[in-house]
CSV table of C-alpha atoms and ligand atoms in Angstrom, one decimal:
chain,number,residue,atom,x,y,z
A,17,UNK,CA,-0.4,-0.6,-21.9
A,18,UNK,CA,-3.7,0.6,-20.9
A,19,UNK,CA,-5.4,3.6,-22.8
A,20,UNK,CA,-7.4,5.5,-20.0
A,21,UNK,CA,-6.2,6.8,-16.8
A,22,UNK,CA,-6.9,4.9,-14.0
A,23,UNK,CA,-6.1,5.4,-10.2
A,24,UNK,CA,-4.9,2.0,-8.4
A,25,UNK,CA,-6.5,1.5,-4.9
A,26,UNK,CA,-4.4,-1.0,-2.5
A,27,UNK,CA,-6.0,-1.8,0.5
A,28,UNK,CA,-3.4,-2.6,3.1
A,29,UNK,CA,-4.2,-2.3,6.2
A,30,UNK,CA,-5.1,-5.8,7.5
A,31,UNK,CA,-4.0,-6.9,10.7
A,32,UNK,CA,-2.6,-10.5,8.4
A,33,UNK,CA,-3.6,-13.1,11.6
A,34,UNK,CA,-3.6,-16.0,9.6
A,35,UNK,CA,0.1,-15.2,9.4
A,36,UNK,CA,1.0,-14.6,12.7
A,37,UNK,CA,3.2,-14.9,14.5
A,38,UNK,CA,4.9,-13.1,11.5
A,39,UNK,CA,2.2,-10.6,11.2
A,40,UNK,CA,3.1,-9.9,15.1
A,41,UNK,CA,6.1,-7.0,14.0
A,42,UNK,CA,5.5,-6.5,10.2
A,43,UNK,CA,2.1,-5.9,8.1
A,44,UNK,CA,1.2,-9.3,5.7
A,45,UNK,CA,2.7,-7.1,2.6
A,46,UNK,CA,6.1,-6.8,3.8
A,47,UNK,CA,6.5,-10.3,3.9
A,48,UNK,CA,9.1,-12.0,1.1
A,49,UNK,CA,7.8,-14.0,-1.2
A,50,UNK,CA,10.5,-14.8,-4.5
A,51,UNK,CA,13.3,-12.1,-4.5
A,52,UNK,CA,11.1,-8.8,-2.5
A,53,UNK,CA,8.3,-8.3,-0.6
A,54,UNK,CA,4.3,-8.8,-1.6
A,55,UNK,CA,3.4,-5.6,-2.3
A,56,UNK,CA,6.7,-5.3,-4.8
A,57,UNK,CA,5.4,-7.6,-6.9
A,58,UNK,CA,1.7,-5.9,-6.9
A,59,UNK,CA,3.1,-2.8,-7.4
A,60,UNK,CA,5.2,-3.9,-10.3
A,61,UNK,CA,2.7,-5.4,-12.0
A,62,UNK,CA,0.0,-2.5,-12.0
A,63,UNK,CA,3.3,-0.6,-13.1
A,64,UNK,CA,3.5,-2.9,-15.8
A,65,UNK,CA,-0.3,-2.2,-17.0
A,66,UNK,CA,0.5,1.5,-17.5
A,67,UNK,CA,-0.8,2.4,-13.7
A,68,UNK,CA,0.9,5.5,-12.7
A,69,UNK,CA,-1.4,6.5,-9.5
A,70,UNK,CA,-1.4,4.4,-6.5
A,71,UNK,CA,-3.8,5.1,-3.3
A,72,UNK,CA,-2.9,2.8,-0.9
A,73,UNK,CA,-5.3,2.4,2.7
A,74,UNK,CA,-2.8,1.9,5.5
A,75,UNK,CA,-3.2,1.0,8.5
A,76,UNK,CA,-1.5,-1.7,11.2
A,77,UNK,CA,2.2,-1.2,11.0
A,78,UNK,CA,1.5,1.1,8.2
A,79,UNK,CA,4.4,2.8,8.2
A,80,UNK,CA,7.3,-0.2,7.3
A,81,UNK,CA,4.8,0.1,3.7
A,82,UNK,CA,5.5,3.2,3.4
A,83,UNK,CA,9.0,3.7,3.6
A,84,UNK,CA,9.4,0.6,1.5
A,85,UNK,CA,7.2,2.2,-1.2
A,86,UNK,CA,9.0,5.9,-0.6
A,87,UNK,CA,12.6,3.9,-1.3
A,88,UNK,CA,11.5,1.5,-4.1
A,89,UNK,CA,8.8,3.4,-5.6
A,90,UNK,CA,10.0,6.9,-6.3
A,91,UNK,CA,8.1,7.3,-9.6
A,92,UNK,CA,4.9,5.8,-8.7
A,93,UNK,CA,2.7,8.8,-7.7
A,94,UNK,CA,1.4,7.3,-4.4
A,95,UNK,CA,-1.2,8.9,-2.1
A,96,UNK,CA,-1.9,7.2,1.5
A,97,UNK,CA,-5.2,6.8,3.4
A,98,UNK,CA,-5.3,5.8,6.8
A,99,UNK,CA,-7.6,3.3,8.2
A,100,UNK,CA,-7.4,3.1,11.7
A,101,UNK,CA,-9.6,0.7,12.4
A,102,UNK,CA,-9.8,-2.4,10.5
A,103,UNK,CA,-13.9,-2.0,9.6
A,104,UNK,CA,-13.5,-4.7,7.0
A,105,UNK,CA,-12.4,-3.6,2.7
A,106,UNK,CA,-15.8,-1.9,2.0
A,107,UNK,CA,-14.9,0.8,4.5
A,108,UNK,CA,-11.2,0.7,3.5
A,109,UNK,CA,-12.2,1.6,-0.1
A,110,UNK,CA,-14.9,4.1,0.8
A,111,UNK,CA,-11.8,5.7,3.0
A,112,UNK,CA,-10.0,6.4,-0.6
A,113,UNK,CA,-13.5,8.1,-1.8
A,114,UNK,CA,-11.4,11.9,-2.2
A,115,UNK,CA,-8.0,10.4,-3.0
A,116,UNK,CA,-9.9,8.9,-6.6
A,117,UNK,CA,-11.8,10.5,-9.5
A,118,UNK,CA,-12.2,8.9,-12.8
A,119,UNK,CA,-11.8,5.0,-13.4
A,120,UNK,CA,-10.4,3.0,-10.9
A,121,UNK,CA,-8.9,-0.4,-10.3
A,122,UNK,CA,-9.4,-2.2,-6.7
A,123,UNK,CA,-6.6,-4.5,-6.1
A,124,UNK,CA,-5.9,-6.9,-2.6
A,125,UNK,CA,-2.8,-6.8,-0.9
A,126,UNK,CA,-2.5,-10.4,-0.6
A,127,UNK,CA,-2.7,-11.4,-4.2
A,128,UNK,CA,-0.8,-11.9,-6.5
A,129,UNK,CA,-1.7,-12.3,-10.1
A,130,UNK,CA,-0.7,-13.7,-13.1
A,131,UNK,CA,-2.5,-12.2,-15.3
A,132,UNK,CA,-2.7,-9.1,-17.7
A,133,UNK,CA,-4.0,-6.5,-15.9
A,134,UNK,CA,-4.2,-4.1,-18.8
A,135,UNK,CA,-7.0,-6.0,-20.3
A,136,UNK,CA,-9.6,-5.4,-17.0
A,137,UNK,CA,-8.6,-1.6,-17.5
A,138,UNK,CA,-8.9,-1.9,-21.9
A,139,UNK,CA,-12.2,-3.2,-21.4
A,140,UNK,CA,-15.3,-0.7,-21.7
A,141,UNK,CA,-16.8,-3.3,-18.9
A,142,UNK,CA,-16.6,-3.1,-15.5
A,143,UNK,CA,-15.2,-6.4,-14.4
A,144,UNK,CA,-14.0,-8.1,-11.0
A,145,UNK,CA,-11.6,-11.3,-11.8
A,146,UNK,CA,-13.2,-15.1,-10.5
A,147,UNK,CA,-11.8,-18.1,-10.3
A,148,UNK,CA,-13.3,-21.5,-10.0
A,149,UNK,CA,-12.4,-22.7,-6.3
A,150,UNK,CA,-13.1,-26.0,-4.5
A,151,UNK,CA,-14.6,-24.4,-1.5
A,152,UNK,CA,-15.7,-21.1,-2.4
A,153,UNK,CA,-17.2,-20.9,1.2
A,154,UNK,CA,-14.8,-18.6,2.5
A,155,UNK,CA,-14.4,-16.2,-0.7
A,156,UNK,CA,-17.2,-13.6,-1.8
A,157,UNK,CA,-18.8,-15.4,-4.7
A,158,UNK,CA,-20.7,-14.3,-7.4
A,159,UNK,CA,-23.5,-15.8,-9.8
A,160,UNK,CA,-24.1,-15.0,-13.5
A,161,UNK,CA,-26.9,-14.4,-15.8
A,162,UNK,CA,-26.0,-13.6,-19.7
A,163,UNK,CA,-22.8,-13.3,-19.4
A,164,UNK,CA,-23.1,-10.3,-15.9
A,165,UNK,CA,-22.4,-11.0,-12.3
A,166,UNK,CA,-26.3,-11.3,-11.2
A,167,UNK,CA,-25.7,-11.6,-7.7
A,168,UNK,CA,-23.1,-11.9,-5.1
A,169,UNK,CA,-22.1,-13.0,-1.7
A,170,UNK,CA,-19.5,-12.9,0.8
A,171,UNK,CA,-18.7,-15.7,2.5
A,172,UNK,CA,-21.9,-17.7,1.8
A,173,UNK,CA,-22.4,-21.2,3.8
A,174,UNK,CA,-24.3,-22.8,0.9
A,175,UNK,CA,-22.5,-20.7,-2.4
A,176,UNK,CA,-24.2,-21.4,-4.9
A,177,UNK,CA,-21.5,-21.7,-7.5
A,178,UNK,CA,-17.8,-22.2,-7.3
A,179,UNK,CA,-17.3,-18.8,-8.7
A,180,UNK,CA,-14.9,-16.9,-5.9
A,181,UNK,CA,-13.8,-13.3,-6.3
A,182,UNK,CA,-10.1,-13.2,-6.5
A,183,UNK,CA,-9.0,-9.7,-5.9
A,184,UNK,CA,-9.1,-7.7,-9.0
A,185,UNK,CA,-11.8,-5.4,-9.8
A,186,UNK,CA,-12.0,-2.5,-12.7
A,187,UNK,CA,-14.7,0.3,-12.3
A,188,UNK,CA,-14.8,3.1,-15.0
A,189,UNK,CA,-16.9,5.3,-13.2
A,190,UNK,CA,-15.8,5.3,-9.7
A,191,UNK,CA,-18.5,7.8,-8.1
A,192,UNK,CA,-21.3,4.8,-8.8
A,193,UNK,CA,-18.8,2.6,-6.4
A,194,UNK,CA,-18.5,5.2,-4.3
A,195,UNK,CA,-22.1,6.4,-4.5
A,196,UNK,CA,-22.8,2.7,-3.2
A,197,UNK,CA,-20.0,2.1,-0.4
A,198,UNK,CA,-21.5,5.4,1.0
A,199,UNK,CA,-25.0,4.1,1.6
A,200,UNK,CA,-23.5,0.8,2.8
A,201,UNK,CA,-21.4,3.1,5.7
A,202,UNK,CA,-24.0,4.7,6.0
A,203,UNK,CA,-26.3,2.2,7.1
A,204,UNK,CA,-24.2,0.3,9.1
A,205,UNK,CA,-24.5,-2.6,7.6
A,206,UNK,CA,-22.0,-5.4,8.4
A,207,UNK,CA,-21.8,-8.7,7.8
A,208,UNK,CA,-19.6,-11.2,9.4
A,209,UNK,CA,-18.6,-7.8,11.6
A,210,UNK,CA,-17.0,-6.3,8.8
A,211,UNK,CA,-18.4,-3.6,6.3
A,212,UNK,CA,-17.7,-5.7,3.0
A,213,UNK,CA,-17.1,-4.6,-0.1
A,214,UNK,CA,-19.1,-7.2,-1.9
A,215,UNK,CA,-22.2,-6.0,-0.1
A,216,UNK,CA,-21.6,-2.5,-2.1
A,217,UNK,CA,-20.9,-4.5,-5.4
A,218,UNK,CA,-24.3,-6.7,-4.7
A,219,UNK,CA,-26.1,-4.0,-3.9
A,220,UNK,CA,-24.8,-2.2,-7.4
A,221,UNK,CA,-25.9,-5.5,-9.4
A,222,UNK,CA,-29.4,-5.7,-7.7
A,223,UNK,CA,-30.0,-1.8,-9.2
A,224,UNK,CA,-29.2,-3.2,-12.1
A,225,UNK,CA,-25.2,-2.1,-13.0
A,226,UNK,CA,-23.2,-4.5,-14.9
A,227,UNK,CA,-20.3,-6.2,-13.9
A,228,UNK,CA,-18.4,-8.7,-16.3
A,229,UNK,CA,-17.0,-11.8,-14.4
A,230,UNK,CA,-13.5,-12.1,-16.1
A,231,UNK,CA,-12.3,-15.3,-15.4
A,232,UNK,CA,-8.3,-16.1,-14.9
A,233,UNK,CA,-6.4,-18.8,-14.0
A,234,UNK,CA,-2.4,-17.4,-12.8
A,235,UNK,CA,-4.4,-16.6,-8.9
A,236,UNK,CA,-2.2,-16.6,-5.8
A,237,UNK,CA,-2.8,-16.2,-2.1
A,238,UNK,CA,-0.3,-14.7,-0.3
A,239,UNK,CA,-2.9,-15.1,3.1
A,240,UNK,CA,-2.0,-18.0,4.9
A,241,UNK,CA,1.4,-19.9,5.6
A,242,UNK,CA,1.3,-22.6,3.1
A,243,UNK,CA,-0.8,-20.4,0.2
A,244,UNK,CA,2.7,-18.0,0.8
A,245,UNK,CA,5.3,-20.7,0.7
A,246,UNK,CA,2.9,-22.1,-2.9
A,247,UNK,CA,3.3,-18.4,-4.6
A,248,UNK,CA,7.0,-18.6,-3.9
A,249,UNK,CA,6.9,-21.7,-5.5
A,250,UNK,CA,5.6,-20.2,-8.1
A,251,UNK,CA,7.4,-17.0,-8.8
A,252,UNK,CA,10.9,-18.6,-8.7
A,253,UNK,CA,9.6,-21.2,-11.0
A,254,UNK,CA,8.2,-18.0,-13.5
A,255,UNK,CA,11.6,-16.0,-12.8
A,256,UNK,CA,15.1,-16.7,-13.9
A,257,UNK,CA,18.1,-15.6,-10.6
A,258,UNK,CA,21.5,-16.2,-10.7
A,259,UNK,CA,22.4,-17.0,-7.1
A,260,UNK,CA,25.6,-17.0,-5.7
A,261,UNK,CA,27.1,-18.8,-2.3
A,262,UNK,CA,30.1,-20.4,-1.1
A,263,UNK,CA,31.1,-23.6,-0.9
A,264,UNK,CA,27.9,-24.3,-1.6
A,265,UNK,CA,25.2,-26.4,-3.5
A,266,UNK,CA,22.5,-24.4,-4.9
A,267,UNK,CA,19.1,-26.8,-6.9
A,268,UNK,CA,17.3,-24.5,-8.7
A,269,UNK,CA,15.3,-22.8,-8.8
A,270,UNK,CA,16.2,-20.4,-5.8
A,271,UNK,CA,16.5,-16.4,-5.0
A,272,UNK,CA,19.7,-15.3,-2.7
A,273,UNK,CA,19.5,-11.6,-2.3
A,274,UNK,CA,22.8,-10.0,-3.1
A,275,UNK,CA,23.0,-8.7,0.2
A,276,UNK,CA,22.7,-12.3,2.0
A,277,UNK,CA,26.0,-14.8,3.3
A,278,UNK,CA,25.2,-18.2,2.0
A,279,UNK,CA,27.7,-20.9,3.0
A,280,UNK,CA,28.5,-24.5,3.0
A,281,UNK,CA,24.5,-25.5,2.4
A,282,UNK,CA,22.9,-27.0,0.2
A,283,UNK,CA,20.1,-24.4,-1.2
A,284,UNK,CA,17.2,-25.5,-2.8
A,285,UNK,CA,14.8,-26.4,-4.8
A,286,UNK,CA,12.1,-23.5,-4.4
A,287,UNK,CA,14.2,-21.3,-1.5
A,288,UNK,CA,14.3,-17.4,-1.2
A,289,UNK,CA,16.6,-15.6,1.1
A,290,UNK,CA,15.9,-12.1,1.9
A,291,UNK,CA,18.5,-9.2,2.1
A,292,UNK,CA,21.2,-9.6,4.8
A,293,UNK,CA,20.4,-13.0,5.7
A,294,UNK,CA,23.3,-16.0,6.7
A,295,UNK,CA,22.9,-19.1,6.4
A,296,UNK,CA,25.7,-21.4,7.4
A,297,UNK,CA,26.1,-24.7,7.1
A,298,UNK,CA,22.4,-25.8,6.4
A,299,UNK,CA,20.2,-27.6,3.8
A,300,UNK,CA,17.5,-25.4,3.2
A,301,UNK,CA,14.6,-26.5,0.7
A,302,UNK,CA,10.4,-24.7,-0.4
A,303,UNK,CA,11.4,-21.9,2.5
A,304,UNK,CA,11.5,-18.7,2.6
A,305,UNK,CA,13.8,-17.0,5.1
A,306,UNK,CA,13.3,-13.2,5.7
A,307,UNK,CA,15.9,-10.3,5.8
A,308,UNK,CA,18.2,-10.5,8.3
A,309,UNK,CA,17.5,-14.2,9.8
A,310,UNK,CA,20.4,-15.9,10.9
A,311,UNK,CA,20.4,-19.9,10.7
A,312,UNK,CA,23.4,-22.1,11.3
A,313,UNK,CA,22.6,-26.3,11.3
A,314,UNK,CA,19.1,-26.8,10.2
A,315,UNK,CA,17.7,-28.8,7.8
A,316,UNK,CA,14.7,-26.6,6.9
A,317,UNK,CA,11.9,-27.1,4.3
A,318,UNK,CA,8.1,-26.1,4.2
A,319,UNK,CA,9.3,-23.2,6.9
A,320,UNK,CA,9.1,-19.0,7.0
A,321,UNK,CA,11.7,-17.8,9.1
A,322,UNK,CA,11.1,-14.6,10.2
A,323,UNK,CA,12.8,-11.1,9.3
A,324,UNK,CA,15.6,-11.1,12.2
A,325,UNK,CA,15.0,-15.0,14.2
A,326,UNK,CA,18.1,-17.2,14.6
A,327,UNK,CA,17.5,-20.6,14.1
A,328,UNK,CA,20.9,-22.8,15.2
A,329,UNK,CA,20.5,-26.4,15.0
A,330,UNK,CA,18.2,-28.8,14.4
A,331,UNK,CA,16.4,-30.7,11.3
A,332,UNK,CA,12.3,-29.6,11.8
A,333,UNK,CA,9.8,-28.1,9.7
A,334,UNK,CA,9.5,-24.2,11.3
A,335,UNK,CA,7.3,-21.0,11.2
A,336,UNK,CA,9.8,-18.1,13.1
A,337,UNK,CA,8.1,-14.5,14.0
A,338,UNK,CA,11.2,-11.5,13.8
A,339,UNK,CA,13.6,-11.3,16.1
A,340,UNK,CA,12.6,-14.7,18.0
A,341,UNK,CA,15.9,-17.0,18.8
A,342,UNK,CA,15.3,-20.4,18.5
A,343,UNK,CA,18.3,-22.7,19.6
A,344,UNK,CA,18.9,-26.9,19.4
A,345,UNK,CA,22.3,-26.9,20.4
A,346,UNK,CA,22.2,-26.3,24.1
A,347,UNK,CA,20.1,-28.4,27.1
A,348,UNK,CA,17.9,-26.9,29.5
A,349,UNK,CA,21.1,-26.9,32.2
A,350,UNK,CA,23.5,-24.7,29.5
A,351,UNK,CA,20.9,-22.0,29.1
B,5,UTP,P1,-7.8,-9.5,5.0
B,5,UTP,O1,-9.3,-10.2,4.5
B,5,UTP,O2,-7.2,-10.9,3.7
B,5,UTP,O3,-7.6,-9.9,6.3
B,5,UTP,O4,-8.1,-8.7,3.1
B,5,UTP,P2,-6.0,-9.2,6.4
B,5,UTP,O5,-6.2,-8.8,8.1
B,5,UTP,O6,-5.3,-9.3,5.3
B,5,UTP,O7,-5.6,-10.8,6.9
B,5,UTP,P3,-6.3,-12.0,8.0
B,5,UTP,O8,-7.8,-12.9,6.9
B,5,UTP,O9,-6.8,-11.5,9.3
B,5,UTP,O10,-5.3,-13.3,8.1
B,5,UTP,C1,-7.7,-8.4,2.1
B,5,UTP,C2,-7.6,-7.2,2.2
B,5,UTP,O11,-7.6,-6.5,2.5
B,5,UTP,C3,-6.8,-5.6,3.4
B,5,UTP,C4,-6.1,-6.3,4.0
B,5,UTP,O12,-5.0,-5.5,4.2
B,5,UTP,C5,-5.9,-7.2,2.6
B,5,UTP,O13,-5.0,-6.4,1.4
B,5,UTP,N1,-7.9,-4.8,4.4
B,5,UTP,C6,-8.7,-5.7,5.1
B,5,UTP,C7,-8.0,-3.3,4.8
B,5,UTP,O14,-7.1,-2.5,4.2
B,5,UTP,N2,-8.6,-3.3,6.0
B,5,UTP,C8,-9.7,-3.7,6.1
B,5,UTP,O15,-10.0,-3.0,7.4
B,5,UTP,C9,-9.7,-5.1,5.8
């Protein structure tokens, strides 16, 4: 448990282009991974670390997020700010300046961490989680001197280190952070077309602000179909579920929502079946089937099936969005 009362800032206003077609109709954080939407895992982790107050930046399809949070996290004190235009992560966090006083922890909406968050908040220093990655060019990258961050660059073409920023930041004095963001927003400076959080932090570091890089191993990205499936495998390995299905073979680890109907099928390993989904006569492994999807006679692996999608009759790999209907059981002449 944390000793000081931190406010958690969770920006979830992004359009999630890398997860299209699912994100055309669903905000990224509402996609299922394991046994619940991404945002559910993030809020559980924050709550587990003793956080009581959350400020969420919503925008694109934000109503769906608000609805889910209101229904499932009544006990958390959640405030919302709207980001009507996706101007970048720095802009999103700047918008929360009137929502936060005192210490703040920022947690990105597309990252699930397997790390002790209270460690960040109990540290007397300001901290940023980092991880060594193979190709740091698509991340914010830090340089370190004497145990503290000495420079930071967002998505550098020629990174000087392979230490990437991985989605959690803690600051004891939020006004220093918001002052730097304010200056950046006022200056109109953008990198790659967006007001970058990394640029505001880099300016603080340049002025001598001490930020400790905290290496973490358990970092699970949810930003792309393949990383979402990888994160799903991790969650299913970690949590133990007792899935139920009629006349079916279950190969663990598997999650089947109690409101899903699975019959005459082989499910697993690594399958997540969401609320109200219906599966009959199918073989499903290493896949996520979102709520109310309808699947018959399919053999799916490495697939994402969107909410309320209908998929009937073919062995293949699929990435199907919300409300789509794909049928392989009719010829063109039948339709
Ligand atoms: P990403 O950079 O992954 O953007 O944002 P995105 O829109 O979610 O996904 P892609 O890149 O288009 O596929 C990291 C986090 O910051 C939030 C996103 O919602 C995500 O949780 N974010 C980003 C905002 O809230 N506002 C922004 O302007 C940018």
